[in-house]
PDB file of N, CA and C and ligand atoms in Angstrom:
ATOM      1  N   UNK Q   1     262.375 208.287 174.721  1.00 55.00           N
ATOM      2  CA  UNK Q   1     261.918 208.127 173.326  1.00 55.00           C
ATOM      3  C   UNK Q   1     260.819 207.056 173.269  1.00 55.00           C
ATOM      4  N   UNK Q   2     259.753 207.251 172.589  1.00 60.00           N
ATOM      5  CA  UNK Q   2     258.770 206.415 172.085  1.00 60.00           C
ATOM      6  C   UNK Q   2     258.994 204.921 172.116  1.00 60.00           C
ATOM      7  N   UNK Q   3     258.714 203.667 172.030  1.00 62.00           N
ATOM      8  CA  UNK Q   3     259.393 202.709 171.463  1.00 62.00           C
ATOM      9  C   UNK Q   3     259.062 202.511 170.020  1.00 62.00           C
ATOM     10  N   UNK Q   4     257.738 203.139 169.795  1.00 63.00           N
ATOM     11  CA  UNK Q   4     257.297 202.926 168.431  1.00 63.00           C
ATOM     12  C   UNK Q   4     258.644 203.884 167.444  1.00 63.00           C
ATOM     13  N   UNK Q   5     258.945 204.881 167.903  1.00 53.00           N
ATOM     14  CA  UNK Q   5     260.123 206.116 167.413  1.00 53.00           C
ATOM     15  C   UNK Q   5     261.400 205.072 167.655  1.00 53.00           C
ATOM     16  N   UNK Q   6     261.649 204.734 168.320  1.00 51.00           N
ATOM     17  CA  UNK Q   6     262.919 204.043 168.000  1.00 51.00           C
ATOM     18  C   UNK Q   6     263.164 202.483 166.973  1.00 51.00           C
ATOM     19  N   UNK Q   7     261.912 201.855 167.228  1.00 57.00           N
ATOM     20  CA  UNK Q   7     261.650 200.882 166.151  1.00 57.00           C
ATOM     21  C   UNK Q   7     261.573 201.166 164.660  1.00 57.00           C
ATOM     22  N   UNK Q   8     261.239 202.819 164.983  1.00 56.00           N
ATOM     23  CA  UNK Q   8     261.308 202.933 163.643  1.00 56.00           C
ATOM     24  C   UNK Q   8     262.400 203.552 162.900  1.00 56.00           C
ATOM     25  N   UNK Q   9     263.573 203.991 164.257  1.00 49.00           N
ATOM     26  CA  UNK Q   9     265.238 204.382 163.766  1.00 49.00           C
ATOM     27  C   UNK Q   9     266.107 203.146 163.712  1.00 49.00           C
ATOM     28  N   UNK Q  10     266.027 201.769 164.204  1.00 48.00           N
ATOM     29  CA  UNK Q  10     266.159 200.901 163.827  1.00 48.00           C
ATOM     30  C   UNK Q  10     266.077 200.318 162.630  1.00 48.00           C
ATOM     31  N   UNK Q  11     264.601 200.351 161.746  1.00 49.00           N
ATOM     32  CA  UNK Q  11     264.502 199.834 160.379  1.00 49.00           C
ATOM     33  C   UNK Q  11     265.044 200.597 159.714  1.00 49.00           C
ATOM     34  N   UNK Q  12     265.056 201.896 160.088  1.00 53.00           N
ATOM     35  CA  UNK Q  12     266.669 202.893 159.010  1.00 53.00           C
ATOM     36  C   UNK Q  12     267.295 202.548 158.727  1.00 53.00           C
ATOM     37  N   UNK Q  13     268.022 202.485 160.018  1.00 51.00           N
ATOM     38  CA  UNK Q  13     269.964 202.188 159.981  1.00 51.00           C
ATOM     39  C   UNK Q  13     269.456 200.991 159.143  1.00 51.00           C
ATOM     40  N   UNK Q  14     268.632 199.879 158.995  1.00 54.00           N
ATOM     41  CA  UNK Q  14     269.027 198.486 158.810  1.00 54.00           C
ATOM     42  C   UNK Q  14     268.715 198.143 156.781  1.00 54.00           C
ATOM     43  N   UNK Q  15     267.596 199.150 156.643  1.00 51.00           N
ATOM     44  CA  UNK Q  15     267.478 199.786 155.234  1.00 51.00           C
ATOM     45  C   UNK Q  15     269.130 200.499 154.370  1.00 51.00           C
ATOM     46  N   UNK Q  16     269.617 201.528 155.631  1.00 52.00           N
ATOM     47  CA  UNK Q  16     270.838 202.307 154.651  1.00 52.00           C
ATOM     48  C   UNK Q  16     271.664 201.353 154.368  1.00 52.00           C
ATOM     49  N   UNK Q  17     272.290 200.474 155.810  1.00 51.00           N
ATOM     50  CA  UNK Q  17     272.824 199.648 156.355  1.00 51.00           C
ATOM     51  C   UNK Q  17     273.459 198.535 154.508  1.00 51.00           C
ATOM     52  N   UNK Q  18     272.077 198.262 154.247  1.00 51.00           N
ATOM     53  CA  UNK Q  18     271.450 197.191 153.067  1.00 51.00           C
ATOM     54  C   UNK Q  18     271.949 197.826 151.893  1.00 51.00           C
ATOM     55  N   UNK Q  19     271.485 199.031 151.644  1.00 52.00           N
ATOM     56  CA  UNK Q  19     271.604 199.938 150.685  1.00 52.00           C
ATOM     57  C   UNK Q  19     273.232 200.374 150.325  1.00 52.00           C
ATOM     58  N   UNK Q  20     274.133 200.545 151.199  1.00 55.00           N
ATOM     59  CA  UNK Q  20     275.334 200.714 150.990  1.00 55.00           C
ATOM     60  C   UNK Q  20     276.464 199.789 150.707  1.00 55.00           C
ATOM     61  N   UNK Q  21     275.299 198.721 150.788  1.00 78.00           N
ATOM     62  CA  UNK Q  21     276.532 197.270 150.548  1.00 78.00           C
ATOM     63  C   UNK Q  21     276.572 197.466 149.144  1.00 78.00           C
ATOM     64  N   UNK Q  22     275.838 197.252 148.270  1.00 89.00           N
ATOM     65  CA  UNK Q  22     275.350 197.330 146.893  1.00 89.00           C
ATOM     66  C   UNK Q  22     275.180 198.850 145.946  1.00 89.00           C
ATOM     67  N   UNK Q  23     276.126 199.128 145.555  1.00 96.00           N
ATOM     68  CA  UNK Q  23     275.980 200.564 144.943  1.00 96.00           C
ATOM     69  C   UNK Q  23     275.231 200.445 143.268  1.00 96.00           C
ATOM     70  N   UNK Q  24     274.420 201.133 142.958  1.00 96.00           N
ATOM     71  CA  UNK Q  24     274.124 201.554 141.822  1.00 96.00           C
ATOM     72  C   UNK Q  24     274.761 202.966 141.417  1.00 96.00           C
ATOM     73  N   UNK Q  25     275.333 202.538 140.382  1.00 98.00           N
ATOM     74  CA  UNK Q  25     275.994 203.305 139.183  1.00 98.00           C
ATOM     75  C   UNK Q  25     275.228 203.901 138.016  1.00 98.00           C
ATOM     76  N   UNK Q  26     275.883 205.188 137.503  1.00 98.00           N
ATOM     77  CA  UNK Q  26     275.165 205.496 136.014  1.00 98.00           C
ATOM     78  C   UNK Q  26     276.182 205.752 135.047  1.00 98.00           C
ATOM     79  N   UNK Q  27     275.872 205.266 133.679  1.00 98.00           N
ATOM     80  CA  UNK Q  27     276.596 205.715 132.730  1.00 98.00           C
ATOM     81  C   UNK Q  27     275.275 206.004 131.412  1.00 98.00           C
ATOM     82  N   UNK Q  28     275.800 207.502 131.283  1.00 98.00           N
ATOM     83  CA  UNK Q  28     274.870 207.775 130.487  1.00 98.00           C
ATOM     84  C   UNK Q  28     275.310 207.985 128.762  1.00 98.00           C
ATOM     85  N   UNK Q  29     274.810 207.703 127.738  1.00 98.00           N
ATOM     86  CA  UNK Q  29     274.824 207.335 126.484  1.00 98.00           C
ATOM     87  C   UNK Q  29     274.519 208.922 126.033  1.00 98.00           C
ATOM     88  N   UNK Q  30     275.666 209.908 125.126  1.00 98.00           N
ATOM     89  CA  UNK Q  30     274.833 211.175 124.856  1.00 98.00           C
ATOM     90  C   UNK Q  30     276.089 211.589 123.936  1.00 98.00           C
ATOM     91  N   UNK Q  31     275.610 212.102 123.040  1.00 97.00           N
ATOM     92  CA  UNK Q  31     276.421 212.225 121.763  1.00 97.00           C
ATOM     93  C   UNK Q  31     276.987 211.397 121.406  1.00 97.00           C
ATOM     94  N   UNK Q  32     276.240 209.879 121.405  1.00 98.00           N
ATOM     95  CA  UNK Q  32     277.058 209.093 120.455  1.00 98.00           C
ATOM     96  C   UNK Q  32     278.424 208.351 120.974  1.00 98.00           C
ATOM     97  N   UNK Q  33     277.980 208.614 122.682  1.00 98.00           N
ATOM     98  CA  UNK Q  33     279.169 207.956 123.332  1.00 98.00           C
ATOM     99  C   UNK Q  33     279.138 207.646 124.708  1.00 98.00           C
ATOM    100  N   UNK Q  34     279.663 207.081 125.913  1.00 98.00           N
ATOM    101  CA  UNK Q  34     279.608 206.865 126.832  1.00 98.00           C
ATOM    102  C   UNK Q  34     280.014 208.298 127.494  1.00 98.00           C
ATOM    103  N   UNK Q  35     279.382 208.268 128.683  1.00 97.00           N
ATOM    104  CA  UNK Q  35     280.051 209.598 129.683  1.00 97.00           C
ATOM    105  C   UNK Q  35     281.164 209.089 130.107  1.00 97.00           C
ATOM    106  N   UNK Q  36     281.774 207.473 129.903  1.00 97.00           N
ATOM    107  CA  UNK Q  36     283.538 207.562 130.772  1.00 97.00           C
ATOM    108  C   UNK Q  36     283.407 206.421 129.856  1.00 97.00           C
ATOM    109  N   UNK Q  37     284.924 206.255 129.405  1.00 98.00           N
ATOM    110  CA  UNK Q  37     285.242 205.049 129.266  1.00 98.00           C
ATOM    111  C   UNK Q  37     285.476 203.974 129.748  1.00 98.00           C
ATOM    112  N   UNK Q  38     285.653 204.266 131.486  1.00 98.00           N
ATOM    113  CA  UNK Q  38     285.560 202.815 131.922  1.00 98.00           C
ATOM    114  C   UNK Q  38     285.541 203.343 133.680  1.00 98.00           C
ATOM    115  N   UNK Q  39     284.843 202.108 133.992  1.00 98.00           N
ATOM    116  CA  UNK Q  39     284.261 202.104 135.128  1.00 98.00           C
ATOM    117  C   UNK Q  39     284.564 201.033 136.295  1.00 98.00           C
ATOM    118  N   UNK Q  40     284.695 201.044 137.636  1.00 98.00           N
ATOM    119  CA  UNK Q  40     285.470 200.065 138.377  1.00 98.00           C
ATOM    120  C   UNK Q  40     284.303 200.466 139.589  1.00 98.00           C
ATOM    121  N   UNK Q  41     283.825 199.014 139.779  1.00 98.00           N
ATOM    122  CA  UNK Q  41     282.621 199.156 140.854  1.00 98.00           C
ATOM    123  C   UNK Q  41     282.516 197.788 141.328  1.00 98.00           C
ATOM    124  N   UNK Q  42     282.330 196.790 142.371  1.00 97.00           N
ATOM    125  CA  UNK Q  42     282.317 195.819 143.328  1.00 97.00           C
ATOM    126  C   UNK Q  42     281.178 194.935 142.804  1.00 97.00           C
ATOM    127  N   UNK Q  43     281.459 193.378 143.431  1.00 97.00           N
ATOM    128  CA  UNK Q  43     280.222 192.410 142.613  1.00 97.00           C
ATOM    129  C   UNK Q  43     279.348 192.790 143.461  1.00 97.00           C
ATOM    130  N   UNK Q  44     278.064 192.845 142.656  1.00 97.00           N
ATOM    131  CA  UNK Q  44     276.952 193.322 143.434  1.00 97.00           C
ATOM    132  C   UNK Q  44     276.234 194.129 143.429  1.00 97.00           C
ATOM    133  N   UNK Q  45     277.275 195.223 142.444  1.00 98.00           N
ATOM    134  CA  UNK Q  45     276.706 196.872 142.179  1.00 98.00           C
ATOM    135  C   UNK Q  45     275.824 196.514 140.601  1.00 98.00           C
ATOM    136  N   UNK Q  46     275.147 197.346 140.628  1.00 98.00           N
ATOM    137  CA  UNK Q  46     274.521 197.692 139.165  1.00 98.00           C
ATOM    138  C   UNK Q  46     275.160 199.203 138.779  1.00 98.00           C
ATOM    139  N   UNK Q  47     274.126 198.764 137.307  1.00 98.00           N
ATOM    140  CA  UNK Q  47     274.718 200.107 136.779  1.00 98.00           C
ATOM    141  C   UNK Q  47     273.814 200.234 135.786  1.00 98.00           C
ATOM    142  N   UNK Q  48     272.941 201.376 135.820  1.00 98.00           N
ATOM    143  CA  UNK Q  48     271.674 202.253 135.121  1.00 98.00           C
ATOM    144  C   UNK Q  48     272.744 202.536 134.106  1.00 98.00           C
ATOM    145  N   UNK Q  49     272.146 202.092 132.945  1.00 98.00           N
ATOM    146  CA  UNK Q  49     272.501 202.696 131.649  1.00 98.00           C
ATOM    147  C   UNK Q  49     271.524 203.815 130.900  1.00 98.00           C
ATOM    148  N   UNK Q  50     271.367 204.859 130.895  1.00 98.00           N
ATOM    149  CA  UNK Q  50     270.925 205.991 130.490  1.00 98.00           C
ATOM    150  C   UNK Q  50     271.163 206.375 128.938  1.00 98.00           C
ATOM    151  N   UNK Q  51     270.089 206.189 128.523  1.00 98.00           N
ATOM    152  CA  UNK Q  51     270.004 207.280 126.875  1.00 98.00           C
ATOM    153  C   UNK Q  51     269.492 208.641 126.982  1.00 98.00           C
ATOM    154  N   UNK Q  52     270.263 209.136 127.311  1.00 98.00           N
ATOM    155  CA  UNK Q  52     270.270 210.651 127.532  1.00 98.00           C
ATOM    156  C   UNK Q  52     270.771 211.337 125.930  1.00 98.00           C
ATOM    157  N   UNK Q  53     270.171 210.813 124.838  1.00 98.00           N
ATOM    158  CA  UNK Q  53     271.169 210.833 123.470  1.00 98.00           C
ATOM    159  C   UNK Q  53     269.637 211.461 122.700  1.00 98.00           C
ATOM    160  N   UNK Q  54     269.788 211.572 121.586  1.00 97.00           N
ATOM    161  CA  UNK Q  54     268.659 211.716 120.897  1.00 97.00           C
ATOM    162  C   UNK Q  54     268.425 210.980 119.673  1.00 97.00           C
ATOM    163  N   UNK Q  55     269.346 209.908 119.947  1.00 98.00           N
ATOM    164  CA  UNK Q  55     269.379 208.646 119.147  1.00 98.00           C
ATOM    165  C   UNK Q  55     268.922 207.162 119.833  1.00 98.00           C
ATOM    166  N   UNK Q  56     268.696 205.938 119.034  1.00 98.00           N
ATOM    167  CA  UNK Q  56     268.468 205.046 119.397  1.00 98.00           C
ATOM    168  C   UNK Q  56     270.097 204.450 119.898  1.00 98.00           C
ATOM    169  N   UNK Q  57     270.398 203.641 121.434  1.00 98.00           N
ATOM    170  CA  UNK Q  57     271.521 202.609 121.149  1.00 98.00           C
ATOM    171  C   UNK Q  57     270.858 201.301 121.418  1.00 98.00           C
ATOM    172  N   UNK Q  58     272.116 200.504 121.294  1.00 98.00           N
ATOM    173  CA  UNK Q  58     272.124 199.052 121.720  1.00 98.00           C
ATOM    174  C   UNK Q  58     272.673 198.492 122.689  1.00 98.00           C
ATOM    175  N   UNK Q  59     272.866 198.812 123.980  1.00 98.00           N
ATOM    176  CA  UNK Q  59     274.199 198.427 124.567  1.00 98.00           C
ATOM    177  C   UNK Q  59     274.492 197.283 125.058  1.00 98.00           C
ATOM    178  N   UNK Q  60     275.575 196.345 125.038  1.00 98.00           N
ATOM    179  CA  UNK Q  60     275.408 194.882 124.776  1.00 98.00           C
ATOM    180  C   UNK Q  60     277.103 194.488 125.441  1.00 98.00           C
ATOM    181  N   UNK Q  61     277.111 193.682 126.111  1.00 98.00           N
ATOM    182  CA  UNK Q  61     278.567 192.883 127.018  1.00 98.00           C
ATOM    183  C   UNK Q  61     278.457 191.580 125.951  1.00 98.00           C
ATOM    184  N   UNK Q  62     279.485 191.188 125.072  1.00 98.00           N
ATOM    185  CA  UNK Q  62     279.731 189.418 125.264  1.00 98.00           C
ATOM    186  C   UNK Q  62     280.702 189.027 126.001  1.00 98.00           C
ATOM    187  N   UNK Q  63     281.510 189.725 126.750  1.00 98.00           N
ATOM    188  CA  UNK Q  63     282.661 188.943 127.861  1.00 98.00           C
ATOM    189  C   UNK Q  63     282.128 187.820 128.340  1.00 98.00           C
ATOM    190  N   UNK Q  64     282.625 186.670 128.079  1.00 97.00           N
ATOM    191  CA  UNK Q  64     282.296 185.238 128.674  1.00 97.00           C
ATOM    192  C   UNK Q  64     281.799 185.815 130.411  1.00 97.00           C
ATOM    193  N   UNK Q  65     280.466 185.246 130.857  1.00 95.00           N
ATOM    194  CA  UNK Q  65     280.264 185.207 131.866  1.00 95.00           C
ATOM    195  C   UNK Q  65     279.670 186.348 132.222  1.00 95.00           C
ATOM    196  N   UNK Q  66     280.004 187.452 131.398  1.00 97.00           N
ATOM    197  CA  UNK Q  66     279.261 188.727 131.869  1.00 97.00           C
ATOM    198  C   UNK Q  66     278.186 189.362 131.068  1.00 97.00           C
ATOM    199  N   UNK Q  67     277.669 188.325 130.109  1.00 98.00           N
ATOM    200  CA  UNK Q  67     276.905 188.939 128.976  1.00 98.00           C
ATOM    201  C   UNK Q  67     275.475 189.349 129.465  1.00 98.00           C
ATOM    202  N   UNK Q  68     275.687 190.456 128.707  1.00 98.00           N
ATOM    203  CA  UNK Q  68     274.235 191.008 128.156  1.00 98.00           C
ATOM    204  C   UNK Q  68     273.678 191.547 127.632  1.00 98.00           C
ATOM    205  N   UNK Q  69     272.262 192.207 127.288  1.00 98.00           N
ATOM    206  CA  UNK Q  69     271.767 193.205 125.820  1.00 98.00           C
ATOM    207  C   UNK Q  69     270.949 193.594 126.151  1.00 98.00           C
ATOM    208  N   UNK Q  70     271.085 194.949 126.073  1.00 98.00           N
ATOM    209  CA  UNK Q  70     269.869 195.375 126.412  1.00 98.00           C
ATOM    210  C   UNK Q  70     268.772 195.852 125.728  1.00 98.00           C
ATOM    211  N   UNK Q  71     269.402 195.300 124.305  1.00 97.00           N
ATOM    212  CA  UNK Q  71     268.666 195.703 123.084  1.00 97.00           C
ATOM    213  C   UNK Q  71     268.243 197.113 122.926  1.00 97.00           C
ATOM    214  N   UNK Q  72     267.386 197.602 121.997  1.00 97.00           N
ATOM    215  CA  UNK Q  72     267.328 198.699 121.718  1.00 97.00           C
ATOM    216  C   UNK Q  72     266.823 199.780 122.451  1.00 97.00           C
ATOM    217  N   UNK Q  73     267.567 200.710 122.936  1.00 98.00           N
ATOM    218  CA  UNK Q  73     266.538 201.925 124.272  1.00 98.00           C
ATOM    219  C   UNK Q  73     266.191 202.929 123.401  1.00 98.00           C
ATOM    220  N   UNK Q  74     265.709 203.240 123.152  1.00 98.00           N
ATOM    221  CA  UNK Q  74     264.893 204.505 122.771  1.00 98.00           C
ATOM    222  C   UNK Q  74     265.783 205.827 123.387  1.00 98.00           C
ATOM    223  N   UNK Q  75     265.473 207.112 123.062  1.00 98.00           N
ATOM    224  CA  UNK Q  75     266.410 208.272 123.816  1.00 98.00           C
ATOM    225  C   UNK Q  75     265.376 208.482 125.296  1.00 98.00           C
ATOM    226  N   UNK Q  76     265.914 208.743 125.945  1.00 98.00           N
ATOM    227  CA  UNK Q  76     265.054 208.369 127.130  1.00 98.00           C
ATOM    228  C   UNK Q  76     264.893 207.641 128.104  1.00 98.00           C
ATOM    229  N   UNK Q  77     265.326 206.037 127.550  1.00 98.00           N
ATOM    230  CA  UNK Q  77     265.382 204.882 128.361  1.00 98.00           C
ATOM    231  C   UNK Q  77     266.268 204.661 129.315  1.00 98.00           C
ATOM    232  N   UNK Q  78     266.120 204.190 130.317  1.00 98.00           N
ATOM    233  CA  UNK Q  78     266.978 203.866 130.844  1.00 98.00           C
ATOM    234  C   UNK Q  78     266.774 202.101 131.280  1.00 98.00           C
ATOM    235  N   UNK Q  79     267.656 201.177 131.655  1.00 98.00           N
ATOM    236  CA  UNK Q  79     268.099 199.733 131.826  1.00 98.00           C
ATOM    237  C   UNK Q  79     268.866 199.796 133.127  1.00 98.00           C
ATOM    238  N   UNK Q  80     269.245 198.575 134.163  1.00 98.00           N
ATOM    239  CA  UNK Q  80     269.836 198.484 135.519  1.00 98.00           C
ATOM    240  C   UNK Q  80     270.630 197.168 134.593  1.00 98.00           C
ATOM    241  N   UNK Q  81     271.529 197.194 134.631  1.00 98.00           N
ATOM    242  CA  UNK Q  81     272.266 195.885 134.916  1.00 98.00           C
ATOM    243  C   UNK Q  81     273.082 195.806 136.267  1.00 98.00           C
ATOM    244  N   UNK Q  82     273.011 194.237 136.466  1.00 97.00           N
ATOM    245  CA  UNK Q  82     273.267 193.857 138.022  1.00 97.00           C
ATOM    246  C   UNK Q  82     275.114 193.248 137.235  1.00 97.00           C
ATOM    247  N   UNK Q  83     276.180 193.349 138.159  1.00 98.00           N
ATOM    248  CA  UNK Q  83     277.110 192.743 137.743  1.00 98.00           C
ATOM    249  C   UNK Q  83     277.616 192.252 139.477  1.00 98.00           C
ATOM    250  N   UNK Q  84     277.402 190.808 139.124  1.00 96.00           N
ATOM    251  CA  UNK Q  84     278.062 189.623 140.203  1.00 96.00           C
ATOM    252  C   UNK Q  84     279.043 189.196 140.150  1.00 96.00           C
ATOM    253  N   UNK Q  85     279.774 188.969 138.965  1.00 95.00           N
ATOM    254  CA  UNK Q  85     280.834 188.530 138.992  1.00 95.00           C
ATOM    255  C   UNK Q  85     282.288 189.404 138.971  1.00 95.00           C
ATOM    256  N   UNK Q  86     283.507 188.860 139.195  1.00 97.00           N
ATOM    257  CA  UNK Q  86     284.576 189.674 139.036  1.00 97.00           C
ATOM    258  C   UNK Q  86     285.007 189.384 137.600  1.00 97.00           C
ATOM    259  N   UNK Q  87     286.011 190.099 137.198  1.00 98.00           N
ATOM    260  CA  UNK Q  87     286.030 190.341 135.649  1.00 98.00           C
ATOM    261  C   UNK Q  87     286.037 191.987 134.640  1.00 98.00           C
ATOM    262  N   UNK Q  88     286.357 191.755 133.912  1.00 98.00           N
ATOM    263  CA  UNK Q  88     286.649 192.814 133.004  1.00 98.00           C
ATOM    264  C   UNK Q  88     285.535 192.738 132.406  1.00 98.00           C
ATOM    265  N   UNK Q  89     284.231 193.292 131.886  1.00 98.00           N
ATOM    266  CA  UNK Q  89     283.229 193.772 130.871  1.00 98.00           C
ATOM    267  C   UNK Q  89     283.520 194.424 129.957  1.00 98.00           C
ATOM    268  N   UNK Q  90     283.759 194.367 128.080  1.00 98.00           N
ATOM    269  CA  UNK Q  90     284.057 195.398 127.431  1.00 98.00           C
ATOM    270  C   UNK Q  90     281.922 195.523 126.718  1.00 98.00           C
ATOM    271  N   UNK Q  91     281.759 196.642 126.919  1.00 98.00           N
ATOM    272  CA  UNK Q  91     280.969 197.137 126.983  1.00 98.00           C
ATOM    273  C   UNK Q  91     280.541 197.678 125.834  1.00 98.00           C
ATOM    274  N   UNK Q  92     279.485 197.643 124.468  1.00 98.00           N
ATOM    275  CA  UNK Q  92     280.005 198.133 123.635  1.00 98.00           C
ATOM    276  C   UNK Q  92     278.145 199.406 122.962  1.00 98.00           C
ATOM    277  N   UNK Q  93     278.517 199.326 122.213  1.00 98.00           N
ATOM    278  CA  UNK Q  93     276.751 199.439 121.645  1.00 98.00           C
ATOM    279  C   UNK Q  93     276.674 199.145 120.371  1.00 98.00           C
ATOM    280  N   UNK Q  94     275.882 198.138 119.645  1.00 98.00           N
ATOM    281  CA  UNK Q  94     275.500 197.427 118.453  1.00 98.00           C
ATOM    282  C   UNK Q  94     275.525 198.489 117.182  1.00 98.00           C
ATOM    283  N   UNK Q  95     274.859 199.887 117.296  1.00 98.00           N
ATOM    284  CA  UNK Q  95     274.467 200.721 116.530  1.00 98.00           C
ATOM    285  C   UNK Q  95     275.403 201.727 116.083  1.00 98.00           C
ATOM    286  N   UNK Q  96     276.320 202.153 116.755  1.00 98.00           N
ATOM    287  CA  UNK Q  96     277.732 202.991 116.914  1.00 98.00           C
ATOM    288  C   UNK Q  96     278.906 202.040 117.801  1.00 98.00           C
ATOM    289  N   UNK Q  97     279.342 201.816 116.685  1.00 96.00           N
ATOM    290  CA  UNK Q  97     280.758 200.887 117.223  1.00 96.00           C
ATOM    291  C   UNK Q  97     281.914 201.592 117.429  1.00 96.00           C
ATOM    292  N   UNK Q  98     282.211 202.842 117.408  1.00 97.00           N
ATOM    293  CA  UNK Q  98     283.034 203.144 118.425  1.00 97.00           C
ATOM    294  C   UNK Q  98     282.862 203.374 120.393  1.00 97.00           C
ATOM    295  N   UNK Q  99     281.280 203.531 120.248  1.00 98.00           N
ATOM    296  CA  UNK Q  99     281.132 203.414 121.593  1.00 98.00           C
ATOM    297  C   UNK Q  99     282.001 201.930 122.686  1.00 98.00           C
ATOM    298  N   UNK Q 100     281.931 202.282 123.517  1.00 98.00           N
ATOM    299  CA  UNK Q 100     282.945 201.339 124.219  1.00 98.00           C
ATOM    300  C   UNK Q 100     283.356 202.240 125.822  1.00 98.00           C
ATOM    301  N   UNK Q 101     282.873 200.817 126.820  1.00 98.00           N
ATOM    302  CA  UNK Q 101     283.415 201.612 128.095  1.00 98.00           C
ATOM    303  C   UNK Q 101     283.862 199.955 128.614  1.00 98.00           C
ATOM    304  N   UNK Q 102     284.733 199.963 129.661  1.00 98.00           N
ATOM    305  CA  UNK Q 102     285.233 198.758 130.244  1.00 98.00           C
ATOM    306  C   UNK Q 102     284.709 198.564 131.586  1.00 98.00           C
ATOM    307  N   UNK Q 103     283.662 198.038 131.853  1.00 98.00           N
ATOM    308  CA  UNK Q 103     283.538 197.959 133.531  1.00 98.00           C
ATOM    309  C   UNK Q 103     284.413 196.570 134.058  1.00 98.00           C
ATOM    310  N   UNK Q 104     285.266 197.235 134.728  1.00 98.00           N
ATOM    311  CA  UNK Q 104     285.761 196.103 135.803  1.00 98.00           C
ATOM    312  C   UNK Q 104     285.088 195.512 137.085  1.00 98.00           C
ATOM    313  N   UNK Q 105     284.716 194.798 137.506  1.00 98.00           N
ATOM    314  CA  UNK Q 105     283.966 194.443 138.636  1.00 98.00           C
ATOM    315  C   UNK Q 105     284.904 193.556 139.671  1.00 98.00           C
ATOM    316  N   UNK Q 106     285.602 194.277 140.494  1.00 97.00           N
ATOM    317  CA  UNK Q 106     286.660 193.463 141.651  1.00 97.00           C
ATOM    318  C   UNK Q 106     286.294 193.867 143.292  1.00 97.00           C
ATOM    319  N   UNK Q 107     286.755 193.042 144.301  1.00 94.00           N
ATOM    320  CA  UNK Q 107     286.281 193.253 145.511  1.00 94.00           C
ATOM    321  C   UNK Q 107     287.724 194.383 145.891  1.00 94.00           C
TER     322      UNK Q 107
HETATM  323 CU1   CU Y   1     274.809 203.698 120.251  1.00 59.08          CU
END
């Protein structure tokens, strides 16, 4: 084999390698509601929030320590939130308050 060909099956493995420590997640926003109510994924993972809706949301965490907002997405938008810590997230959206999903984040 080449050495240039194997240097370059090396930076693979060491790319997937990277890539599988850290999972990205989706939860998508569509009729006015989450696709699951709750979600269990490792510190470290994100999670693409999707307006796949034909409405505006808000989707917004205040759990001490895990907050965030992603303020208003448009239908269409999509947002990454990163979650580091362990903990329960109740998850909600500003605009339709029955929406609600729980991400847990544990090793
Ligand atoms: Cu909403």
């Amino acid at each position: 084999m080449p050495e240039k060909l194997i240097r370059a099956c090396c930076i693979a493995v060491a790319i997937s390698g990277s890539l599988s420590f850290a999972a990205d997640h989706q939860i998508v926003q569509k009729d006015r509601s989450f696709s699951q109510s709750e979600i269990t994924i490792k510190p470290g993972d994100k999670i693409t929030f999707q307006n796949s809706d034909d409405v505006t949301h808000n989707v917004f965490s205040l759990t001490p320590g895990m907050e965030f907002d992603l303020r208003r997405q448009a239908p269409g938008a999509s947002s990454t939130v990163p979650f580091d810590k362990e903990g329960t997230a109740e998850v909600r959206c500003s605009i339709h308050p029955k929406m609600k999903v729980l991400v847990t984040v544990k090793k």
